[in-house]
Amino acid sequence: MTRIHTQRSLDAASFASTLSMVSKEKGEEDCLESCIGACCSRRCVCVSAMALLLLGVIAAVIACAVILGIPKRSPGTRQCIRPDNQTGFLCDDAATCITASQVCDRIKSCEDGEDEETVMCSDLPNNLPGFLIFRCENALTWIFINQKCNGFNNCGDCSDEIGALADCPSCGPQQWICKSVFYQYCSCIPRSLCRDGTQHCTDWSDEYVCPK
């Protein structure tokens, strides 16, 4: 009579299966250990190769930036506001805001000289961004925006001081209101000129009325 040892057969099968799994795991570990610089198999993730590829991409991007140069701001995007509330020109460092009249004056006020670029300064004022200039009542005349409303007749016709286009505030506390006899002033003169023995106002008010 033949006896069937079922339990013993199952134990043998289970042992074989366990042995196979251990062998498989050890094989994958061996594969990972030997995976240096190249991919082993579909089941073995090659971390070093991926890291090298990523470093290569980063190096390529840096090289391109150095060779081709990082794109600079266009003149039209350089508008900034200075501490004196005047509109200025923003340098490449994104921190320095120079006055409008410092642009294209043949002196590099920005560290990298972007305020004196040939493309922008070769055809004044046509190549200058609009926020840097003020066009006088005489269309052929222009001044830098920071020269408007500064108490001086920079346009030559006083349109930068008393004209509707300029929209300047009234004379400040350090000025005296009068019609000037000198070309350089318009409707205000500095109080420092009062009672100095020289006529600056057409009505002589700077010498007889204006307090020193």
PDB file of C-alpha atoms in Angstrom:
ATOM      1  CA  MET A   1       0.000   0.000   0.000  1.00  0.00           C
ATOM      2  CA  THR A   2       1.429   3.375  -1.069  1.00  0.00           C
ATOM      3  CA  ARG A   3       1.504   6.227   1.438  1.00  0.00           C
ATOM      4  CA  ILE A   4       1.379   9.821   0.277  1.00  0.00           C
ATOM      5  CA  HIS A   5       3.363  12.224   2.457  1.00  0.00           C
ATOM      6  CA  THR A   6       1.444  15.435   1.614  1.00  0.00           C
ATOM      7  CA  GLN A   7       2.861  17.582   4.422  1.00  0.00           C
ATOM      8  CA  ARG A   8       6.445  16.682   3.582  1.00  0.00           C
ATOM      9  CA  SER A   9       5.893  17.563  -0.108  1.00  0.00           C
ATOM     10  CA  LEU A  10       4.416  20.961   0.821  1.00  0.00           C
ATOM     11  CA  ASP A  11       7.364  21.656   3.122  1.00  0.00           C
ATOM     12  CA  ALA A  12       9.794  20.916   0.330  1.00  0.00           C
ATOM     13  CA  ALA A  13       7.936  23.187  -2.091  1.00  0.00           C
ATOM     14  CA  SER A  14       7.792  25.981   0.468  1.00  0.00           C
ATOM     15  CA  PHE A  15      11.519  25.640   1.149  1.00  0.00           C
ATOM     16  CA  ALA A  16      12.297  25.784  -2.556  1.00  0.00           C
ATOM     17  CA  SER A  17      10.155  28.898  -2.968  1.00  0.00           C
ATOM     18  CA  THR A  18      11.829  30.628  -0.020  1.00  0.00           C
ATOM     19  CA  LEU A  19      15.262  29.714  -1.342  1.00  0.00           C
ATOM     20  CA  SER A  20      14.329  31.163  -4.717  1.00  0.00           C
ATOM     21  CA  MET A  21      13.194  34.480  -3.178  1.00  0.00           C
ATOM     22  CA  VAL A  22      16.361  34.776  -1.083  1.00  0.00           C
ATOM     23  CA  SER A  23      18.458  34.078  -4.149  1.00  0.00           C
ATOM     24  CA  LYS A  24      16.527  36.687  -6.129  1.00  0.00           C
ATOM     25  CA  GLU A  25      16.934  39.355  -3.444  1.00  0.00           C
ATOM     26  CA  LYS A  26      20.646  38.591  -3.140  1.00  0.00           C
ATOM     27  CA  GLY A  27      20.985  38.862  -6.897  1.00  0.00           C
ATOM     28  CA  GLU A  28      19.366  42.301  -6.890  1.00  0.00           C
ATOM     29  CA  GLU A  29      21.633  43.406  -4.041  1.00  0.00           C
ATOM     30  CA  ASP A  30      24.670  42.198  -5.962  1.00  0.00           C
ATOM     31  CA  CYS A  31      23.370  44.066  -8.998  1.00  0.00           C
ATOM     32  CA  LEU A  32      22.968  47.304  -7.053  1.00  0.00           C
ATOM     33  CA  GLU A  33      26.437  46.919  -5.541  1.00  0.00           C
ATOM     34  CA  SER A  34      27.988  46.451  -8.965  1.00  0.00           C
ATOM     35  CA  CYS A  35      25.968  49.326 -10.469  1.00  0.00           C
ATOM     36  CA  ILE A  36      28.601  52.041 -10.661  1.00  0.00           C
ATOM     37  CA  GLY A  37      28.347  54.400 -13.657  1.00  0.00           C
ATOM     38  CA  ALA A  38      26.145  52.127 -15.809  1.00  0.00           C
ATOM     39  CA  CYS A  39      22.666  50.532 -15.651  1.00  0.00           C
ATOM     40  CA  CYS A  40      22.543  46.843 -14.762  1.00  0.00           C
ATOM     41  CA  SER A  41      19.071  45.586 -15.627  1.00  0.00           C
ATOM     42  CA  ARG A  42      15.470  46.674 -15.827  1.00  0.00           C
ATOM     43  CA  ARG A  43      15.029  45.769 -12.182  1.00  0.00           C
ATOM     44  CA  CYS A  44      18.166  47.566 -11.023  1.00  0.00           C
ATOM     45  CA  VAL A  45      17.874  51.356 -10.762  1.00  0.00           C
ATOM     46  CA  CYS A  46      21.104  53.065 -11.718  1.00  0.00           C
ATOM     47  CA  VAL A  47      21.240  56.050  -9.363  1.00  0.00           C
ATOM     48  CA  SER A  48      24.787  57.093 -10.248  1.00  0.00           C
ATOM     49  CA  ALA A  49      24.035  57.365 -13.964  1.00  0.00           C
ATOM     50  CA  MET A  50      20.985  59.535 -13.297  1.00  0.00           C
ATOM     51  CA  ALA A  51      23.010  61.772 -10.995  1.00  0.00           C
ATOM     52  CA  LEU A  52      25.727  62.170 -13.614  1.00  0.00           C
ATOM     53  CA  LEU A  53      23.110  63.019 -16.237  1.00  0.00           C
ATOM     54  CA  LEU A  54      21.572  65.688 -13.987  1.00  0.00           C
ATOM     55  CA  LEU A  55      24.972  67.212 -13.269  1.00  0.00           C
ATOM     56  CA  GLY A  56      25.691  67.249 -16.986  1.00  0.00           C
ATOM     57  CA  VAL A  57      22.484  69.158 -17.714  1.00  0.00           C
ATOM     58  CA  ILE A  58      23.240  71.724 -14.988  1.00  0.00           C
ATOM     59  CA  ALA A  59      26.783  72.195 -16.299  1.00  0.00           C
ATOM     60  CA  ALA A  60      25.459  72.699 -19.833  1.00  0.00           C
ATOM     61  CA  VAL A  61      22.998  75.368 -18.677  1.00  0.00           C
ATOM     62  CA  ILE A  62      25.728  77.228 -16.768  1.00  0.00           C
ATOM     63  CA  ALA A  63      28.072  77.036 -19.761  1.00  0.00           C
ATOM     64  CA  CYS A  64      25.399  78.456 -22.074  1.00  0.00           C
ATOM     65  CA  ALA A  65      24.706  81.302 -19.647  1.00  0.00           C
ATOM     66  CA  VAL A  66      28.411  82.178 -19.513  1.00  0.00           C
ATOM     67  CA  ILE A  67      28.976  81.935 -23.272  1.00  0.00           C
ATOM     68  CA  LEU A  68      25.779  83.577 -24.479  1.00  0.00           C
ATOM     69  CA  GLY A  69      25.360  85.888 -21.526  1.00  0.00           C
ATOM     70  CA  ILE A  70      22.355  86.294 -19.253  1.00  0.00           C
ATOM     71  CA  PRO A  71      19.686  88.382 -21.036  1.00  0.00           C
ATOM     72  CA  LYS A  72      19.783  91.997 -19.875  1.00  0.00           C
ATOM     73  CA  ARG A  73      16.841  94.229 -19.123  1.00  0.00           C
ATOM     74  CA  SER A  74      15.510  96.196 -22.064  1.00  0.00           C
ATOM     75  CA  PRO A  75      15.575 100.016 -21.658  1.00  0.00           C
ATOM     76  CA  GLY A  76      11.785 100.080 -21.400  1.00  0.00           C
ATOM     77  CA  THR A  77      11.818  97.895 -18.267  1.00  0.00           C
ATOM     78  CA  ARG A  78      14.346  99.974 -16.319  1.00  0.00           C
ATOM     79  CA  GLN A  79      11.957 102.492 -14.792  1.00  0.00           C
ATOM     80  CA  CYS A  80      12.442 103.047 -11.062  1.00  0.00           C
ATOM     81  CA  ILE A  81      11.528 105.610  -8.411  1.00  0.00           C
ATOM     82  CA  ARG A  82      14.305 107.410  -6.563  1.00  0.00           C
ATOM     83  CA  PRO A  83      14.234 108.484  -2.886  1.00  0.00           C
ATOM     84  CA  ASP A  84      13.369 112.046  -4.023  1.00  0.00           C
ATOM     85  CA  ASN A  85      10.279 110.596  -5.783  1.00  0.00           C
ATOM     86  CA  GLN A  86      11.798 111.279  -9.209  1.00  0.00           C
ATOM     87  CA  THR A  87      11.638 108.732 -12.017  1.00  0.00           C
ATOM     88  CA  GLY A  88      15.036 107.144 -12.613  1.00  0.00           C
ATOM     89  CA  PHE A  89      16.954 104.507 -14.596  1.00  0.00           C
ATOM     90  CA  LEU A  90      17.463 101.067 -12.999  1.00  0.00           C
ATOM     91  CA  CYS A  91      20.916  99.480 -13.347  1.00  0.00           C
ATOM     92  CA  ASP A  92      21.535  95.748 -13.888  1.00  0.00           C
ATOM     93  CA  ASP A  93      22.116  95.175 -10.182  1.00  0.00           C
ATOM     94  CA  ALA A  94      18.371  95.869  -9.697  1.00  0.00           C
ATOM     95  CA  ALA A  95      19.253  98.143  -6.764  1.00  0.00           C
ATOM     96  CA  THR A  96      20.907 101.275  -8.176  1.00  0.00           C
ATOM     97  CA  CYS A  97      18.451 103.880  -9.498  1.00  0.00           C
ATOM     98  CA  ILE A  98      20.260 106.777 -11.186  1.00  0.00           C
ATOM     99  CA  THR A  99      18.735 110.100 -12.242  1.00  0.00           C
ATOM    100  CA  ALA A 100      17.458 110.432 -15.796  1.00  0.00           C
ATOM    101  CA  SER A 101      20.075 113.047 -16.716  1.00  0.00           C
ATOM    102  CA  GLN A 102      22.854 110.605 -15.783  1.00  0.00           C
ATOM    103  CA  VAL A 103      21.864 108.432 -18.750  1.00  0.00           C
ATOM    104  CA  CYS A 104      23.916 108.928 -21.919  1.00  0.00           C
ATOM    105  CA  ASP A 105      26.099 111.630 -20.343  1.00  0.00           C
ATOM    106  CA  ARG A 106      29.321 109.785 -21.303  1.00  0.00           C
ATOM    107  CA  ILE A 107      29.930 108.850 -17.673  1.00  0.00           C
ATOM    108  CA  LYS A 108      29.244 105.278 -16.554  1.00  0.00           C
ATOM    109  CA  SER A 109      27.001 105.681 -13.521  1.00  0.00           C
ATOM    110  CA  CYS A 110      25.953 102.002 -13.536  1.00  0.00           C
ATOM    111  CA  GLU A 111      28.675  99.497 -12.644  1.00  0.00           C
ATOM    112  CA  ASP A 112      28.416  97.635 -15.972  1.00  0.00           C
ATOM    113  CA  GLY A 113      27.864 100.791 -18.039  1.00  0.00           C
ATOM    114  CA  GLU A 114      24.343  99.937 -19.180  1.00  0.00           C
ATOM    115  CA  ASP A 115      23.407 103.627 -18.860  1.00  0.00           C
ATOM    116  CA  GLU A 116      25.839 104.406 -21.702  1.00  0.00           C
ATOM    117  CA  GLU A 117      24.972 101.626 -24.161  1.00  0.00           C
ATOM    118  CA  THR A 118      25.595 102.650 -27.768  1.00  0.00           C
ATOM    119  CA  VAL A 119      22.245 101.375 -29.026  1.00  0.00           C
ATOM    120  CA  MET A 120      20.355 103.570 -26.576  1.00  0.00           C
ATOM    121  CA  CYS A 121      22.610 106.623 -26.752  1.00  0.00           C
ATOM    122  CA  SER A 122      23.310 106.732 -30.493  1.00  0.00           C
ATOM    123  CA  ASP A 123      20.088 108.549 -31.431  1.00  0.00           C
ATOM    124  CA  LEU A 124      18.840 110.895 -28.704  1.00  0.00           C
ATOM    125  CA  PRO A 125      16.104 111.182 -27.671  1.00  0.00           C
ATOM    126  CA  ASN A 126      14.512 108.673 -30.056  1.00  0.00           C
ATOM    127  CA  ASN A 127      16.199 105.606 -28.553  1.00  0.00           C
ATOM    128  CA  LEU A 128      15.610 106.664 -24.956  1.00  0.00           C
ATOM    129  CA  PRO A 129      12.679 105.140 -23.055  1.00  0.00           C
ATOM    130  CA  GLY A 130       9.798 107.611 -22.804  1.00  0.00           C
ATOM    131  CA  PHE A 131       9.832 107.734 -19.001  1.00  0.00           C
ATOM    132  CA  LEU A 132      13.262 109.436 -19.062  1.00  0.00           C
ATOM    133  CA  ILE A 133      12.360 112.491 -21.155  1.00  0.00           C
ATOM    134  CA  PHE A 134       9.996 115.488 -21.215  1.00  0.00           C
ATOM    135  CA  ARG A 135       9.080 117.088 -24.524  1.00  0.00           C
ATOM    136  CA  CYS A 136       8.787 120.854 -24.331  1.00  0.00           C
ATOM    137  CA  GLU A 137       6.017 122.930 -25.897  1.00  0.00           C
ATOM    138  CA  ASN A 138       8.382 123.392 -28.808  1.00  0.00           C
ATOM    139  CA  ALA A 139       8.254 119.845 -30.203  1.00  0.00           C
ATOM    140  CA  LEU A 140      11.869 120.049 -31.336  1.00  0.00           C
ATOM    141  CA  THR A 141      13.097 120.577 -27.775  1.00  0.00           C
ATOM    142  CA  TRP A 142      13.322 117.963 -25.027  1.00  0.00           C
ATOM    143  CA  ILE A 143      14.873 117.652 -21.583  1.00  0.00           C
ATOM    144  CA  PHE A 144      15.422 114.836 -19.108  1.00  0.00           C
ATOM    145  CA  ILE A 145      12.460 114.264 -16.813  1.00  0.00           C
ATOM    146  CA  ASN A 146      14.382 115.246 -13.659  1.00  0.00           C
ATOM    147  CA  GLN A 147      15.005 118.698 -15.183  1.00  0.00           C
ATOM    148  CA  LYS A 148      11.281 119.457 -15.169  1.00  0.00           C
ATOM    149  CA  CYS A 149       9.842 121.525 -12.305  1.00  0.00           C
ATOM    150  CA  ASN A 150      13.290 122.220 -10.853  1.00  0.00           C
ATOM    151  CA  GLY A 151      12.968 126.021 -10.909  1.00  0.00           C
ATOM    152  CA  PHE A 152      15.066 126.563 -14.026  1.00  0.00           C
ATOM    153  CA  ASN A 153      14.031 127.389 -17.585  1.00  0.00           C
ATOM    154  CA  ASN A 154      15.469 124.262 -19.204  1.00  0.00           C
ATOM    155  CA  CYS A 155      13.100 124.215 -22.190  1.00  0.00           C
ATOM    156  CA  GLY A 156      13.841 127.836 -23.070  1.00  0.00           C
ATOM    157  CA  ASP A 157      10.153 128.750 -23.206  1.00  0.00           C
ATOM    158  CA  CYS A 158       9.366 127.909 -19.545  1.00  0.00           C
ATOM    159  CA  SER A 159       7.021 125.105 -20.642  1.00  0.00           C
ATOM    160  CA  ASP A 160       8.859 122.803 -18.233  1.00  0.00           C
ATOM    161  CA  GLU A 161       8.019 125.108 -15.297  1.00  0.00           C
ATOM    162  CA  ILE A 162       4.730 126.940 -15.894  1.00  0.00           C
ATOM    163  CA  GLY A 163       3.237 125.178 -18.898  1.00  0.00           C
ATOM    164  CA  ALA A 164       0.194 122.897 -18.764  1.00  0.00           C
ATOM    165  CA  LEU A 165       2.312 119.975 -19.951  1.00  0.00           C
ATOM    166  CA  ALA A 166       4.669 120.251 -16.993  1.00  0.00           C
ATOM    167  CA  ASP A 167       1.940 120.496 -14.316  1.00  0.00           C
ATOM    168  CA  CYS A 168       4.423 121.767 -11.735  1.00  0.00           C
ATOM    169  CA  PRO A 169       3.462 122.691  -8.164  1.00  0.00           C
ATOM    170  CA  SER A 170       3.566 126.321  -7.076  1.00  0.00           C
ATOM    171  CA  CYS A 171       6.790 127.896  -5.875  1.00  0.00           C
ATOM    172  CA  GLY A 172       8.187 126.283  -2.758  1.00  0.00           C
ATOM    173  CA  PRO A 173       9.098 127.971   0.542  1.00  0.00           C
ATOM    174  CA  GLN A 174      12.673 128.487  -0.654  1.00  0.00           C
ATOM    175  CA  GLN A 175      11.482 130.463  -3.706  1.00  0.00           C
ATOM    176  CA  TRP A 176       9.968 133.874  -4.396  1.00  0.00           C
ATOM    177  CA  ILE A 177       7.107 134.291  -6.884  1.00  0.00           C
ATOM    178  CA  CYS A 178       7.697 136.890  -9.569  1.00  0.00           C
ATOM    179  CA  LYS A 179       8.337 137.284 -13.267  1.00  0.00           C
ATOM    180  CA  SER A 180      12.059 136.978 -13.709  1.00  0.00           C
ATOM    181  CA  VAL A 181      14.123 139.328 -15.832  1.00  0.00           C
ATOM    182  CA  PHE A 182      16.678 136.586 -16.355  1.00  0.00           C
ATOM    183  CA  TYR A 183      16.311 133.840 -18.919  1.00  0.00           C
ATOM    184  CA  GLN A 184      17.241 131.030 -16.535  1.00  0.00           C
ATOM    185  CA  TYR A 185      14.178 131.499 -14.283  1.00  0.00           C
ATOM    186  CA  CYS A 186      10.455 131.494 -15.014  1.00  0.00           C
ATOM    187  CA  SER A 187       7.841 132.356 -12.349  1.00  0.00           C
ATOM    188  CA  CYS A 188      10.013 131.708  -9.294  1.00  0.00           C
ATOM    189  CA  ILE A 189      13.460 132.733  -8.184  1.00  0.00           C
ATOM    190  CA  PRO A 190      15.510 131.333  -5.287  1.00  0.00           C
ATOM    191  CA  ARG A 191      15.016 133.332  -2.074  1.00  0.00           C
ATOM    192  CA  SER A 192      18.772 133.459  -1.775  1.00  0.00           C
ATOM    193  CA  LEU A 193      18.688 136.089  -4.548  1.00  0.00           C
ATOM    194  CA  CYS A 194      16.423 138.431  -2.604  1.00  0.00           C
ATOM    195  CA  ARG A 195      17.932 141.745  -1.483  1.00  0.00           C
ATOM    196  CA  ASP A 196      21.301 140.994  -3.029  1.00  0.00           C
ATOM    197  CA  GLY A 197      21.474 144.356  -4.792  1.00  0.00           C
ATOM    198  CA  THR A 198      20.614 142.908  -8.215  1.00  0.00           C
ATOM    199  CA  GLN A 199      17.217 143.068  -9.919  1.00  0.00           C
ATOM    200  CA  HIS A 200      15.870 139.586 -10.627  1.00  0.00           C
ATOM    201  CA  CYS A 201      12.128 140.371 -10.817  1.00  0.00           C
ATOM    202  CA  THR A 202      10.583 142.755 -13.343  1.00  0.00           C
ATOM    203  CA  ASP A 203       8.755 144.578 -10.519  1.00  0.00           C
ATOM    204  CA  TRP A 204      11.811 144.782  -8.259  1.00  0.00           C
ATOM    205  CA  SER A 205       9.915 142.833  -5.594  1.00  0.00           C
ATOM    206  CA  ASP A 206      12.974 140.712  -4.955  1.00  0.00           C
ATOM    207  CA  GLU A 207      14.770 143.802  -3.658  1.00  0.00           C
ATOM    208  CA  TYR A 208      11.988 145.690  -1.859  1.00  0.00           C
ATOM    209  CA  VAL A 209       9.336 143.137  -0.839  1.00  0.00           C
ATOM    210  CA  CYS A 210      10.909 139.695  -0.571  1.00  0.00           C
ATOM    211  CA  PRO A 211      12.195 139.000   2.954  1.00  0.00           C
ATOM    212  CA  LYS A 212      15.807 137.959   3.030  1.00  0.00           C
TER     213      LYS A 212
END
